[in-house]
């Protein structure tokens, strides 16, 4: 009986060990692996094929895609530009990607999640209200000023709102070379911008009633009124 029990313990230990190995991310087998600029991909793998290491050059590891502000002349007054391994070859196999968020006054990045990555959100200019919601529908939010950093955990719905009186800019780092984006507005509704706007801001207003915006101790400020037409 005890011999059988010991065998079961050993078997379960081996299974757990093998499962842990299989579920872990693979480490790089070489220093770098810039994305190969293949004209047409015929083999589909988890990531991108690597260039010949002898052909790697410094430009593979540089991008200027985030130097300029994005176009915020749209319905939500926001722009998000994500740079993954598809745009910056040197990110391939490193498990990283970056993004720039621009928000005009009252600009909003609507509720969305990244299924494959957590996000470090760094405010470089302006004042931003950033927050996320956990699986128990609890809100975690803070007013961020220049130099502040906020963390959006992987897979959780989050948002950012310009809470100041000037243009705001933030930069993000993701722990995945392809974090993915899932927006609840696009997943649940047709492209009805007015409906998306009302539902998103109505949802947020239920969770941020205790927030004091910069320069005002009252929630009657016009910017917060815009969160919900009823207020």
PDB file of C-alpha atoms in Angstrom:
ATOM      1  CA  UNK A   1       0.000   0.000   0.000  1.00  0.00           C
ATOM      2  CA  UNK A   2       2.755   2.396   1.012  1.00  0.00           C
ATOM      3  CA  UNK A   3       4.738   1.448  -2.103  1.00  0.00           C
ATOM      4  CA  UNK A   4       1.735   2.289  -4.294  1.00  0.00           C
ATOM      5  CA  UNK A   5       1.260   5.611  -2.508  1.00  0.00           C
ATOM      6  CA  UNK A   6       4.940   6.483  -2.999  1.00  0.00           C
ATOM      7  CA  UNK A   7       4.675   5.707  -6.714  1.00  0.00           C
ATOM      8  CA  UNK A   8       1.667   8.022  -7.007  1.00  0.00           C
ATOM      9  CA  UNK A   9       3.532  10.830  -5.262  1.00  0.00           C
ATOM     10  CA  UNK A  10       6.532  10.410  -7.570  1.00  0.00           C
ATOM     11  CA  UNK A  11       4.264  10.301 -10.639  1.00  0.00           C
ATOM     12  CA  UNK A  12       2.399  13.475  -9.623  1.00  0.00           C
ATOM     13  CA  UNK A  13       5.682  15.258  -8.884  1.00  0.00           C
ATOM     14  CA  UNK A  14       6.999  14.391 -12.343  1.00  0.00           C
ATOM     15  CA  UNK A  15       3.763  15.602 -13.977  1.00  0.00           C
ATOM     16  CA  UNK A  16       3.886  18.903 -12.058  1.00  0.00           C
ATOM     17  CA  UNK A  17       7.534  19.404 -12.969  1.00  0.00           C
ATOM     18  CA  UNK A  18       6.919  18.711 -16.652  1.00  0.00           C
ATOM     19  CA  UNK A  19       3.869  20.989 -16.674  1.00  0.00           C
ATOM     20  CA  UNK A  20       5.928  23.808 -15.177  1.00  0.00           C
ATOM     21  CA  UNK A  21       8.619  23.372 -17.833  1.00  0.00           C
ATOM     22  CA  UNK A  22       6.096  23.315 -20.677  1.00  0.00           C
ATOM     23  CA  UNK A  23       4.258  26.411 -19.441  1.00  0.00           C
ATOM     24  CA  UNK A  24       7.378  28.531 -18.935  1.00  0.00           C
ATOM     25  CA  UNK A  25       8.473  30.986 -21.592  1.00  0.00           C
ATOM     26  CA  UNK A  26      11.466  29.837 -23.583  1.00  0.00           C
ATOM     27  CA  UNK A  27      14.696  31.739 -23.111  1.00  0.00           C
ATOM     28  CA  UNK A  28      16.634  33.123 -26.059  1.00  0.00           C
ATOM     29  CA  UNK A  29      19.134  30.731 -27.565  1.00  0.00           C
ATOM     30  CA  UNK A  30      21.152  33.578 -29.074  1.00  0.00           C
ATOM     31  CA  UNK A  31      21.929  37.197 -28.203  1.00  0.00           C
ATOM     32  CA  UNK A  32      19.428  38.771 -30.595  1.00  0.00           C
ATOM     33  CA  UNK A  33      16.851  37.674 -33.144  1.00  0.00           C
ATOM     34  CA  UNK A  34      15.602  40.630 -35.231  1.00  0.00           C
ATOM     35  CA  UNK A  35      12.536  39.880 -37.311  1.00  0.00           C
ATOM     36  CA  UNK A  36      13.337  38.620 -40.785  1.00  0.00           C
ATOM     37  CA  UNK A  37      11.919  41.003 -43.428  1.00  0.00           C
ATOM     38  CA  UNK A  38      10.272  38.179 -45.318  1.00  0.00           C
ATOM     39  CA  UNK A  39       8.225  39.324 -48.311  1.00  0.00           C
ATOM     40  CA  UNK A  40       5.653  36.586 -47.762  1.00  0.00           C
ATOM     41  CA  UNK A  41       5.265  34.411 -44.680  1.00  0.00           C
ATOM     42  CA  UNK A  42       4.702  30.780 -45.621  1.00  0.00           C
ATOM     43  CA  UNK A  43       5.488  29.213 -42.221  1.00  0.00           C
ATOM     44  CA  UNK A  44       3.484  30.463 -39.213  1.00  0.00           C
ATOM     45  CA  UNK A  45       5.173  30.205 -35.827  1.00  0.00           C
ATOM     46  CA  UNK A  46       4.668  31.726 -32.369  1.00  0.00           C
ATOM     47  CA  UNK A  47       6.557  34.918 -33.150  1.00  0.00           C
ATOM     48  CA  UNK A  48       8.589  35.850 -36.202  1.00  0.00           C
ATOM     49  CA  UNK A  49      11.459  34.118 -38.034  1.00  0.00           C
ATOM     50  CA  UNK A  50      14.898  35.535 -37.256  1.00  0.00           C
ATOM     51  CA  UNK A  51      17.278  37.230 -39.636  1.00  0.00           C
ATOM     52  CA  UNK A  52      20.624  35.701 -40.345  1.00  0.00           C
ATOM     53  CA  UNK A  53      22.696  36.855 -37.306  1.00  0.00           C
ATOM     54  CA  UNK A  54      25.434  37.996 -39.676  1.00  0.00           C
ATOM     55  CA  UNK A  55      22.974  40.470 -41.231  1.00  0.00           C
ATOM     56  CA  UNK A  56      21.959  42.172 -37.955  1.00  0.00           C
ATOM     57  CA  UNK A  57      22.569  45.932 -37.876  1.00  0.00           C
ATOM     58  CA  UNK A  58      22.045  48.760 -35.364  1.00  0.00           C
ATOM     59  CA  UNK A  59      18.889  50.084 -37.137  1.00  0.00           C
ATOM     60  CA  UNK A  60      17.190  46.776 -36.279  1.00  0.00           C
ATOM     61  CA  UNK A  61      17.059  48.003 -32.670  1.00  0.00           C
ATOM     62  CA  UNK A  62      15.905  51.603 -33.207  1.00  0.00           C
ATOM     63  CA  UNK A  63      12.532  53.169 -33.972  1.00  0.00           C
ATOM     64  CA  UNK A  64      11.294  56.740 -34.363  1.00  0.00           C
ATOM     65  CA  UNK A  65       7.626  55.761 -34.493  1.00  0.00           C
ATOM     66  CA  UNK A  66       6.921  57.309 -31.099  1.00  0.00           C
ATOM     67  CA  UNK A  67       8.634  60.659 -31.519  1.00  0.00           C
ATOM     68  CA  UNK A  68       5.569  62.492 -32.812  1.00  0.00           C
ATOM     69  CA  UNK A  69       2.152  62.935 -31.215  1.00  0.00           C
ATOM     70  CA  UNK A  70      -0.642  60.846 -32.658  1.00  0.00           C
ATOM     71  CA  UNK A  71      -3.785  62.243 -34.236  1.00  0.00           C
ATOM     72  CA  UNK A  72      -6.271  63.087 -31.468  1.00  0.00           C
ATOM     73  CA  UNK A  73      -8.748  64.742 -33.825  1.00  0.00           C
ATOM     74  CA  UNK A  74     -11.283  61.953 -33.391  1.00  0.00           C
ATOM     75  CA  UNK A  75     -14.410  61.111 -31.434  1.00  0.00           C
ATOM     76  CA  UNK A  76     -12.582  60.146 -28.216  1.00  0.00           C
ATOM     77  CA  UNK A  77      -9.802  62.734 -28.464  1.00  0.00           C
ATOM     78  CA  UNK A  78      -7.080  60.129 -28.054  1.00  0.00           C
ATOM     79  CA  UNK A  79      -4.398  58.275 -29.969  1.00  0.00           C
ATOM     80  CA  UNK A  80      -2.531  55.084 -29.069  1.00  0.00           C
ATOM     81  CA  UNK A  81       0.417  53.908 -31.143  1.00  0.00           C
ATOM     82  CA  UNK A  82       1.804  50.470 -30.213  1.00  0.00           C
ATOM     83  CA  UNK A  83       5.181  49.318 -31.533  1.00  0.00           C
ATOM     84  CA  UNK A  84       5.626  45.542 -31.536  1.00  0.00           C
ATOM     85  CA  UNK A  85       8.169  43.180 -33.060  1.00  0.00           C
ATOM     86  CA  UNK A  86       6.318  43.604 -36.340  1.00  0.00           C
ATOM     87  CA  UNK A  87       7.416  47.266 -36.459  1.00  0.00           C
ATOM     88  CA  UNK A  88      10.694  47.113 -34.493  1.00  0.00           C
ATOM     89  CA  UNK A  89      12.634  44.062 -35.619  1.00  0.00           C
ATOM     90  CA  UNK A  90      14.934  44.023 -32.594  1.00  0.00           C
ATOM     91  CA  UNK A  91      12.046  43.295 -30.219  1.00  0.00           C
ATOM     92  CA  UNK A  92      11.582  39.810 -31.640  1.00  0.00           C
ATOM     93  CA  UNK A  93      11.970  37.107 -28.923  1.00  0.00           C
ATOM     94  CA  UNK A  94      12.660  39.720 -26.205  1.00  0.00           C
ATOM     95  CA  UNK A  95       9.111  39.711 -24.817  1.00  0.00           C
ATOM     96  CA  UNK A  96       8.759  43.499 -24.988  1.00  0.00           C
ATOM     97  CA  UNK A  97       6.744  46.118 -26.844  1.00  0.00           C
ATOM     98  CA  UNK A  98       6.163  49.835 -26.350  1.00  0.00           C
ATOM     99  CA  UNK A  99       3.427  52.378 -26.960  1.00  0.00           C
ATOM    100  CA  UNK A 100       2.643  56.078 -26.935  1.00  0.00           C
ATOM    101  CA  UNK A 101      -0.695  57.510 -25.782  1.00  0.00           C
ATOM    102  CA  UNK A 102      -1.754  61.076 -26.594  1.00  0.00           C
ATOM    103  CA  UNK A 103      -4.817  62.692 -25.027  1.00  0.00           C
ATOM    104  CA  UNK A 104      -6.245  66.074 -25.842  1.00  0.00           C
ATOM    105  CA  UNK A 105      -8.206  67.889 -23.102  1.00  0.00           C
ATOM    106  CA  UNK A 106     -11.059  65.567 -22.019  1.00  0.00           C
ATOM    107  CA  UNK A 107      -9.545  62.844 -24.215  1.00  0.00           C
ATOM    108  CA  UNK A 108     -10.304  59.247 -23.275  1.00  0.00           C
ATOM    109  CA  UNK A 109      -8.791  55.847 -24.053  1.00  0.00           C
ATOM    110  CA  UNK A 110     -11.831  53.615 -23.655  1.00  0.00           C
ATOM    111  CA  UNK A 111     -11.976  50.406 -21.632  1.00  0.00           C
ATOM    112  CA  UNK A 112      -9.803  47.677 -23.110  1.00  0.00           C
ATOM    113  CA  UNK A 113      -7.449  44.890 -22.072  1.00  0.00           C
ATOM    114  CA  UNK A 114      -4.247  43.236 -23.246  1.00  0.00           C
ATOM    115  CA  UNK A 115      -4.665  39.436 -23.101  1.00  0.00           C
ATOM    116  CA  UNK A 116      -0.958  38.689 -23.370  1.00  0.00           C
ATOM    117  CA  UNK A 117       0.730  41.415 -21.316  1.00  0.00           C
ATOM    118  CA  UNK A 118       0.791  43.658 -18.277  1.00  0.00           C
ATOM    119  CA  UNK A 119       1.445  47.344 -18.950  1.00  0.00           C
ATOM    120  CA  UNK A 120       3.636  49.954 -17.264  1.00  0.00           C
ATOM    121  CA  UNK A 121       2.062  53.348 -17.961  1.00  0.00           C
ATOM    122  CA  UNK A 122       4.420  56.366 -17.604  1.00  0.00           C
ATOM    123  CA  UNK A 123       3.050  59.913 -17.831  1.00  0.00           C
ATOM    124  CA  UNK A 124       5.574  62.216 -19.495  1.00  0.00           C
ATOM    125  CA  UNK A 125       3.305  65.247 -19.893  1.00  0.00           C
ATOM    126  CA  UNK A 126       0.048  66.491 -18.395  1.00  0.00           C
ATOM    127  CA  UNK A 127      -2.330  65.000 -15.834  1.00  0.00           C
ATOM    128  CA  UNK A 128      -4.070  61.681 -16.416  1.00  0.00           C
ATOM    129  CA  UNK A 129      -6.654  59.679 -14.511  1.00  0.00           C
ATOM    130  CA  UNK A 130      -5.730  56.025 -15.005  1.00  0.00           C
ATOM    131  CA  UNK A 131      -7.403  52.946 -13.611  1.00  0.00           C
ATOM    132  CA  UNK A 132      -8.334  49.306 -14.018  1.00  0.00           C
ATOM    133  CA  UNK A 133     -11.051  46.940 -12.811  1.00  0.00           C
ATOM    134  CA  UNK A 134     -10.379  43.535 -11.296  1.00  0.00           C
ATOM    135  CA  UNK A 135     -12.468  40.380 -11.653  1.00  0.00           C
ATOM    136  CA  UNK A 136     -14.621  41.465  -8.689  1.00  0.00           C
ATOM    137  CA  UNK A 137     -15.438  44.737 -10.463  1.00  0.00           C
ATOM    138  CA  UNK A 138     -13.386  46.768  -7.984  1.00  0.00           C
ATOM    139  CA  UNK A 139     -11.871  49.967  -9.353  1.00  0.00           C
ATOM    140  CA  UNK A 140      -8.210  50.870  -8.814  1.00  0.00           C
ATOM    141  CA  UNK A 141      -7.461  54.381 -10.048  1.00  0.00           C
ATOM    142  CA  UNK A 142      -5.124  57.299  -9.438  1.00  0.00           C
ATOM    143  CA  UNK A 143      -4.497  60.783 -10.733  1.00  0.00           C
ATOM    144  CA  UNK A 144      -1.087  60.670 -12.422  1.00  0.00           C
ATOM    145  CA  UNK A 145       1.173  63.641 -13.014  1.00  0.00           C
ATOM    146  CA  UNK A 146       4.402  63.991 -14.960  1.00  0.00           C
ATOM    147  CA  UNK A 147       6.844  61.269 -13.952  1.00  0.00           C
ATOM    148  CA  UNK A 148       4.238  59.016 -12.317  1.00  0.00           C
ATOM    149  CA  UNK A 149       3.927  55.357 -13.287  1.00  0.00           C
ATOM    150  CA  UNK A 150       0.850  53.118 -13.040  1.00  0.00           C
ATOM    151  CA  UNK A 151       0.560  49.366 -13.624  1.00  0.00           C
ATOM    152  CA  UNK A 152      -2.261  47.741 -15.597  1.00  0.00           C
ATOM    153  CA  UNK A 153      -2.250  43.987 -14.793  1.00  0.00           C
ATOM    154  CA  UNK A 154      -2.474  41.540 -17.657  1.00  0.00           C
ATOM    155  CA  UNK A 155      -5.939  40.853 -19.017  1.00  0.00           C
ATOM    156  CA  UNK A 156      -7.798  43.407 -16.849  1.00  0.00           C
ATOM    157  CA  UNK A 157      -9.955  46.184 -18.276  1.00  0.00           C
ATOM    158  CA  UNK A 158      -8.314  49.595 -17.959  1.00  0.00           C
ATOM    159  CA  UNK A 159      -8.651  53.166 -19.196  1.00  0.00           C
ATOM    160  CA  UNK A 160      -6.951  56.566 -19.189  1.00  0.00           C
ATOM    161  CA  UNK A 161      -8.568  60.005 -19.185  1.00  0.00           C
ATOM    162  CA  UNK A 162      -6.999  63.443 -19.543  1.00  0.00           C
ATOM    163  CA  UNK A 163      -7.850  65.013 -16.182  1.00  0.00           C
ATOM    164  CA  UNK A 164      -5.937  68.257 -16.744  1.00  0.00           C
ATOM    165  CA  UNK A 165      -6.284  71.454 -18.718  1.00  0.00           C
ATOM    166  CA  UNK A 166      -3.587  70.704 -21.292  1.00  0.00           C
ATOM    167  CA  UNK A 167      -2.503  68.018 -23.753  1.00  0.00           C
ATOM    168  CA  UNK A 168      -1.271  64.804 -22.075  1.00  0.00           C
ATOM    169  CA  UNK A 169       1.224  62.197 -23.238  1.00  0.00           C
ATOM    170  CA  UNK A 170       2.148  58.825 -21.768  1.00  0.00           C
ATOM    171  CA  UNK A 171       4.469  55.997 -22.770  1.00  0.00           C
ATOM    172  CA  UNK A 172       3.909  52.316 -22.022  1.00  0.00           C
ATOM    173  CA  UNK A 173       6.021  49.187 -21.858  1.00  0.00           C
ATOM    174  CA  UNK A 174       4.448  45.732 -22.231  1.00  0.00           C
ATOM    175  CA  UNK A 175       5.998  42.407 -21.216  1.00  0.00           C
ATOM    176  CA  UNK A 176       5.075  40.816 -24.535  1.00  0.00           C
ATOM    177  CA  UNK A 177       6.283  41.430 -28.062  1.00  0.00           C
ATOM    178  CA  UNK A 178       2.623  41.273 -29.137  1.00  0.00           C
ATOM    179  CA  UNK A 179       0.328  42.232 -26.216  1.00  0.00           C
ATOM    180  CA  UNK A 180      -2.893  42.272 -28.232  1.00  0.00           C
ATOM    181  CA  UNK A 181      -5.831  44.603 -27.614  1.00  0.00           C
ATOM    182  CA  UNK A 182      -9.418  43.659 -26.760  1.00  0.00           C
ATOM    183  CA  UNK A 183     -11.866  46.564 -26.572  1.00  0.00           C
ATOM    184  CA  UNK A 184     -15.253  45.868 -24.987  1.00  0.00           C
ATOM    185  CA  UNK A 185     -16.921  48.556 -27.075  1.00  0.00           C
ATOM    186  CA  UNK A 186     -15.897  46.925 -30.328  1.00  0.00           C
ATOM    187  CA  UNK A 187     -16.627  43.430 -29.083  1.00  0.00           C
ATOM    188  CA  UNK A 188     -20.120  44.153 -27.763  1.00  0.00           C
ATOM    189  CA  UNK A 189     -21.556  46.793 -30.054  1.00  0.00           C
ATOM    190  CA  UNK A 190     -21.684  47.798 -33.662  1.00  0.00           C
ATOM    191  CA  UNK A 191     -19.762  50.875 -34.732  1.00  0.00           C
ATOM    192  CA  UNK A 192     -22.092  53.373 -33.092  1.00  0.00           C
ATOM    193  CA  UNK A 193     -19.699  55.952 -31.686  1.00  0.00           C
ATOM    194  CA  UNK A 194     -22.333  57.880 -29.763  1.00  0.00           C
ATOM    195  CA  UNK A 195     -23.528  54.732 -27.991  1.00  0.00           C
ATOM    196  CA  UNK A 196     -19.962  53.599 -27.224  1.00  0.00           C
ATOM    197  CA  UNK A 197     -19.163  57.039 -25.814  1.00  0.00           C
ATOM    198  CA  UNK A 198     -22.191  57.142 -23.517  1.00  0.00           C
ATOM    199  CA  UNK A 199     -21.791  53.577 -22.259  1.00  0.00           C
ATOM    200  CA  UNK A 200     -18.063  53.906 -21.605  1.00  0.00           C
ATOM    201  CA  UNK A 201     -18.249  57.237 -19.818  1.00  0.00           C
ATOM    202  CA  UNK A 202     -21.390  56.214 -17.945  1.00  0.00           C
ATOM    203  CA  UNK A 203     -19.581  53.098 -16.710  1.00  0.00           C
ATOM    204  CA  UNK A 204     -16.531  55.085 -15.620  1.00  0.00           C
ATOM    205  CA  UNK A 205     -18.590  57.729 -13.844  1.00  0.00           C
ATOM    206  CA  UNK A 206     -20.034  55.053 -11.530  1.00  0.00           C
ATOM    207  CA  UNK A 207     -16.509  54.262 -10.333  1.00  0.00           C
ATOM    208  CA  UNK A 208     -14.754  57.646 -10.104  1.00  0.00           C
ATOM    209  CA  UNK A 209     -17.213  59.784  -8.160  1.00  0.00           C
ATOM    210  CA  UNK A 210     -14.681  60.210  -5.321  1.00  0.00           C
ATOM    211  CA  UNK A 211     -11.944  61.561  -7.570  1.00  0.00           C
ATOM    212  CA  UNK A 212     -10.887  65.181  -7.113  1.00  0.00           C
ATOM    213  CA  UNK A 213      -9.604  66.663 -10.339  1.00  0.00           C
ATOM    214  CA  UNK A 214      -6.600  69.009 -10.262  1.00  0.00           C
ATOM    215  CA  UNK A 215      -7.486  72.613  -9.569  1.00  0.00           C
ATOM    216  CA  UNK A 216     -10.919  71.825  -8.164  1.00  0.00           C
ATOM    217  CA  UNK A 217     -12.290  70.293  -4.979  1.00  0.00           C
ATOM    218  CA  UNK A 218     -15.710  69.869  -6.520  1.00  0.00           C
ATOM    219  CA  UNK A 219     -16.970  67.213  -8.891  1.00  0.00           C
ATOM    220  CA  UNK A 220     -19.190  69.774 -10.613  1.00  0.00           C
ATOM    221  CA  UNK A 221     -16.336  70.775 -12.843  1.00  0.00           C
ATOM    222  CA  UNK A 222     -17.396  70.696 -16.478  1.00  0.00           C
ATOM    223  CA  UNK A 223     -14.817  68.050 -17.363  1.00  0.00           C
ATOM    224  CA  UNK A 224     -16.365  65.592 -14.932  1.00  0.00           C
ATOM    225  CA  UNK A 225     -19.878  66.515 -16.037  1.00  0.00           C
ATOM    226  CA  UNK A 226     -18.863  65.243 -19.461  1.00  0.00           C
ATOM    227  CA  UNK A 227     -18.355  61.786 -17.969  1.00  0.00           C
ATOM    228  CA  UNK A 228     -22.106  61.445 -17.636  1.00  0.00           C
ATOM    229  CA  UNK A 229     -24.684  63.758 -19.230  1.00  0.00           C
ATOM    230  CA  UNK A 230     -26.939  63.288 -16.205  1.00  0.00           C
ATOM    231  CA  UNK A 231     -24.469  64.905 -13.778  1.00  0.00           C
TER     232      UNK A 231
END
